[in-house]
Amino acid sequence: MKKVITYGTFDLLHWGHINLLKRAKQLGDHLTVAISSDEFNAIKNKKSYHSFENRKMILESIRYVDEVIAENDWEQKVSDVVNRDIDVFVMGDDWEGKFDFLKEHCEVVYLPRTIGISTSKIKNDLFTVNNG
Ligand code: C2G
């Protein structure tokens, strides 16, 4: 079984996230998603609208996702890949090159980001529409 993993916050889930998850799953047979804990989001200077538990529940409902685990720090990727027998690590290409250190443990794939949507765009657009 070819195992794939990807990491992210996945807040205010949108079609850009789904495009990423769909393509990630197409690279293997099993997709694990490590979603950032609320504490790790604080380290990433991200405040997510949905709690970790709710983001986890949402991700687990997606047909492309087989397993959801917590991402608690920047350092866990090597042990995740090794301990879970991961074959392919996938991220959007806004992270291009940032995780090449994993190449000694697995394939590293950066997929083109989906243009025109992002969680911050959703937040900004909603703010604008509600504030004239
Ligand atoms: N993404 C995408 N297209 C978009 C928006 C996001 O392909 N329009 C991808 C990102 O490239 C990322 C994934 O969706 O691979 C999740 O995006 P975020 O939740 O913003 O993840 P991020 O905060 O970048 O966290 O250790 C890695 C970090 O946890 C990544």
Tab-separated table of C-alpha atoms and ligand atoms in Angstrom:
chain	number	residue	atom	x	y	z
A	1	MET	CA	0.000	0.000	0.000
A	2	LYS	CA	1.443	3.347	-1.079
A	3	LYS	CA	1.064	5.842	1.774
A	4	VAL	CA	0.852	9.607	1.321
A	5	ILE	CA	0.992	12.344	3.971
A	6	THR	CA	0.324	16.064	3.927
A	7	TYR	CA	0.253	18.794	6.582
A	8	GLY	CA	-1.785	21.926	7.102
A	9	THR	CA	-4.238	23.965	9.124
A	10	PHE	CA	-7.210	23.388	6.778
A	11	ASP	CA	-9.306	26.109	8.413
A	12	LEU	CA	-12.521	27.310	6.721
A	13	LEU	CA	-12.169	24.359	4.332
A	14	HIS	CA	-12.436	25.419	0.676
A	15	TRP	CA	-12.041	24.036	-2.842
A	16	GLY	CA	-8.329	24.814	-2.909
A	17	HIS	CA	-7.853	22.457	0.030
A	18	ILE	CA	-10.015	19.812	-1.646
A	19	ASN	CA	-7.986	20.115	-4.888
A	20	LEU	CA	-4.834	19.493	-2.854
A	21	LEU	CA	-6.266	16.521	-0.956
A	22	LYS	CA	-7.694	14.976	-4.139
A	23	ARG	CA	-4.351	15.179	-5.984
A	24	ALA	CA	-2.460	13.967	-2.904
A	25	LYS	CA	-4.662	10.865	-2.696
A	26	GLN	CA	-4.114	10.190	-6.410
A	27	LEU	CA	-0.403	9.742	-5.642
A	28	GLY	CA	-1.045	6.607	-3.566
A	29	ASP	CA	-3.591	4.375	-1.850
A	30	HIS	CA	-3.770	5.909	1.622
A	31	LEU	CA	-3.713	9.571	2.653
A	32	THR	CA	-2.853	10.776	6.145
A	33	VAL	CA	-3.468	14.433	6.913
A	34	ALA	CA	-1.621	16.022	9.835
A	35	ILE	CA	-3.601	19.064	10.895
A	36	SER	CA	-2.079	21.786	13.010
A	37	SER	CA	-3.161	21.784	16.647
A	38	ASP	CA	-4.482	25.077	18.003
A	39	GLU	CA	-1.232	25.436	19.966
A	40	PHE	CA	0.917	24.828	16.842
A	41	ASN	CA	-1.219	27.315	14.916
A	42	ALA	CA	-0.215	29.905	17.507
A	43	ILE	CA	3.433	29.061	16.729
A	44	LYS	CA	2.623	29.510	13.005
A	45	ASN	CA	0.995	32.854	13.902
A	46	LYS	CA	-2.292	31.505	12.581
A	47	LYS	CA	-5.558	31.761	14.474
A	48	SER	CA	-8.008	29.266	13.040
A	49	TYR	CA	-11.746	29.885	13.162
A	50	HIS	CA	-12.533	26.199	13.780
A	51	SER	CA	-10.948	24.324	16.691
A	52	PHE	CA	-8.577	21.416	16.104
A	53	GLU	CA	-11.318	18.912	17.031
A	54	ASN	CA	-13.758	20.426	14.545
A	55	ARG	CA	-11.149	20.734	11.777
A	56	LYS	CA	-10.257	17.066	12.417
A	57	MET	CA	-13.896	15.985	12.192
A	58	ILE	CA	-14.361	17.912	8.941
A	59	LEU	CA	-11.213	16.438	7.360
A	60	GLU	CA	-12.214	12.900	8.413
A	61	SER	CA	-15.457	13.307	6.450
A	62	ILE	CA	-13.620	13.865	3.147
A	63	ARG	CA	-13.569	10.854	0.813
A	64	TYR	CA	-9.858	11.402	-0.092
A	65	VAL	CA	-8.725	11.359	3.544
A	66	ASP	CA	-8.030	8.041	5.276
A	67	GLU	CA	-6.549	9.241	8.547
A	68	VAL	CA	-6.155	12.520	10.415
A	69	ILE	CA	-3.421	13.066	13.002
A	70	ALA	CA	-2.251	16.126	14.904
A	71	GLU	CA	0.615	18.324	13.808
A	72	ASN	CA	2.091	19.655	17.052
A	73	ASP	CA	5.454	21.042	15.920
A	74	TRP	CA	7.790	21.645	12.971
A	75	GLU	CA	10.006	18.715	13.995
A	76	GLN	CA	7.656	15.743	13.743
A	77	LYS	CA	7.703	15.210	9.969
A	78	VAL	CA	10.724	12.856	9.831
A	79	SER	CA	9.373	10.625	12.614
A	80	ASP	CA	5.879	10.705	11.074
A	81	VAL	CA	7.284	9.608	7.700
A	82	VAL	CA	9.507	6.900	9.205
A	83	ASN	CA	7.128	5.557	11.854
A	84	ARG	CA	4.124	5.500	9.520
A	85	ASP	CA	5.996	4.011	6.529
A	86	ILE	CA	5.091	7.009	4.379
A	87	ASP	CA	6.096	6.790	0.690
A	88	VAL	CA	5.106	10.274	-0.488
A	89	PHE	CA	5.115	13.642	1.287
A	90	VAL	CA	2.949	16.256	-0.427
A	91	MET	CA	2.549	20.008	0.073
A	92	GLY	CA	1.275	22.928	-1.980
A	93	ASP	CA	4.076	24.673	-3.869
A	94	ASP	CA	3.953	27.740	-1.636
A	95	TRP	CA	6.211	25.439	0.394
A	96	GLU	CA	8.428	24.556	-2.593
A	97	GLY	CA	11.840	23.389	-1.369
A	98	LYS	CA	11.089	23.846	2.333
A	99	PHE	CA	10.794	20.137	3.095
A	100	ASP	CA	13.469	18.700	0.773
A	101	PHE	CA	15.248	17.287	3.837
A	102	LEU	CA	12.568	14.569	3.770
A	103	LYS	CA	13.876	13.302	0.398
A	104	GLU	CA	16.150	10.791	2.165
A	105	HIS	CA	13.063	9.181	3.697
A	106	CYS	CA	10.347	9.473	1.034
A	107	GLU	CA	9.308	11.086	-2.236
A	108	VAL	CA	8.651	14.836	-1.811
A	109	VAL	CA	6.009	16.381	-4.083
A	110	TYR	CA	4.985	20.046	-4.226
A	111	LEU	CA	1.682	20.518	-6.025
A	112	PRO	CA	0.610	23.797	-7.660
A	113	ARG	CA	-1.584	25.844	-5.342
A	114	THR	CA	-5.144	26.520	-6.483
A	115	ILE	CA	-5.283	30.132	-7.633
A	116	GLY	CA	-8.042	32.461	-6.465
A	117	ILE	CA	-8.956	31.009	-3.093
A	118	SER	CA	-7.441	30.968	0.376
A	119	THR	CA	-8.657	31.073	3.950
A	120	SER	CA	-7.339	34.638	4.338
A	121	LYS	CA	-9.162	35.677	1.127
A	122	ILE	CA	-12.401	34.298	2.576
A	123	LYS	CA	-11.846	36.224	5.829
A	124	ASN	CA	-10.942	39.461	3.990
A	125	ASP	CA	-13.878	39.222	1.577
A	126	LEU	CA	-16.325	38.581	4.420
A	127	PHE	CA	-14.926	41.503	6.379
A	128	THR	CA	-15.289	43.804	3.356
A	129	VAL	CA	-18.821	42.700	2.505
A	130	ASN	CA	-19.920	43.213	6.109
A	131	ASN	CA	-18.202	46.544	6.533
A	132	GLY	CA	-19.216	48.293	3.306
B	1	C2G	N1	-3.484	25.047	-0.594
B	1	C2G	C1	-3.599	24.986	-1.981
B	1	C2G	N2	-4.289	25.947	-2.623
B	1	C2G	C2	-4.878	26.958	-1.951
B	1	C2G	C3	-4.782	27.025	-0.539
B	1	C2G	C4	-4.063	26.040	0.132
B	1	C2G	O1	-3.064	24.056	-2.633
B	1	C2G	N3	-5.564	27.919	-2.648
B	1	C2G	C5	-2.711	23.994	0.076
B	1	C2G	C6	-1.475	24.541	0.801
B	1	C2G	O2	-0.398	24.692	-0.128
B	1	C2G	C7	-1.206	23.439	1.821
B	1	C2G	C8	-2.616	22.923	2.140
B	1	C2G	O3	-3.478	23.397	1.090
B	1	C2G	O4	-0.452	22.378	1.216
B	1	C2G	C9	-3.126	23.420	3.476
B	1	C2G	O5	-3.069	24.831	3.472
B	1	C2G	P1	-3.028	25.577	4.897
B	1	C2G	O6	-4.100	25.052	5.758
B	1	C2G	O7	-2.888	27.047	4.653
B	1	C2G	O8	-1.638	24.987	5.472
B	1	C2G	P2	-0.391	25.798	6.043
B	1	C2G	O9	-0.833	26.803	7.034
B	1	C2G	O10	0.416	26.200	4.872
B	1	C2G	O11	0.334	24.658	6.923
B	1	C2G	O12	3.925	21.993	8.401
B	1	C2G	C10	3.236	22.522	7.288
B	1	C2G	C11	2.199	23.522	7.720
B	1	C2G	O13	1.348	22.996	8.719
B	1	C2G	C12	1.408	23.943	6.486
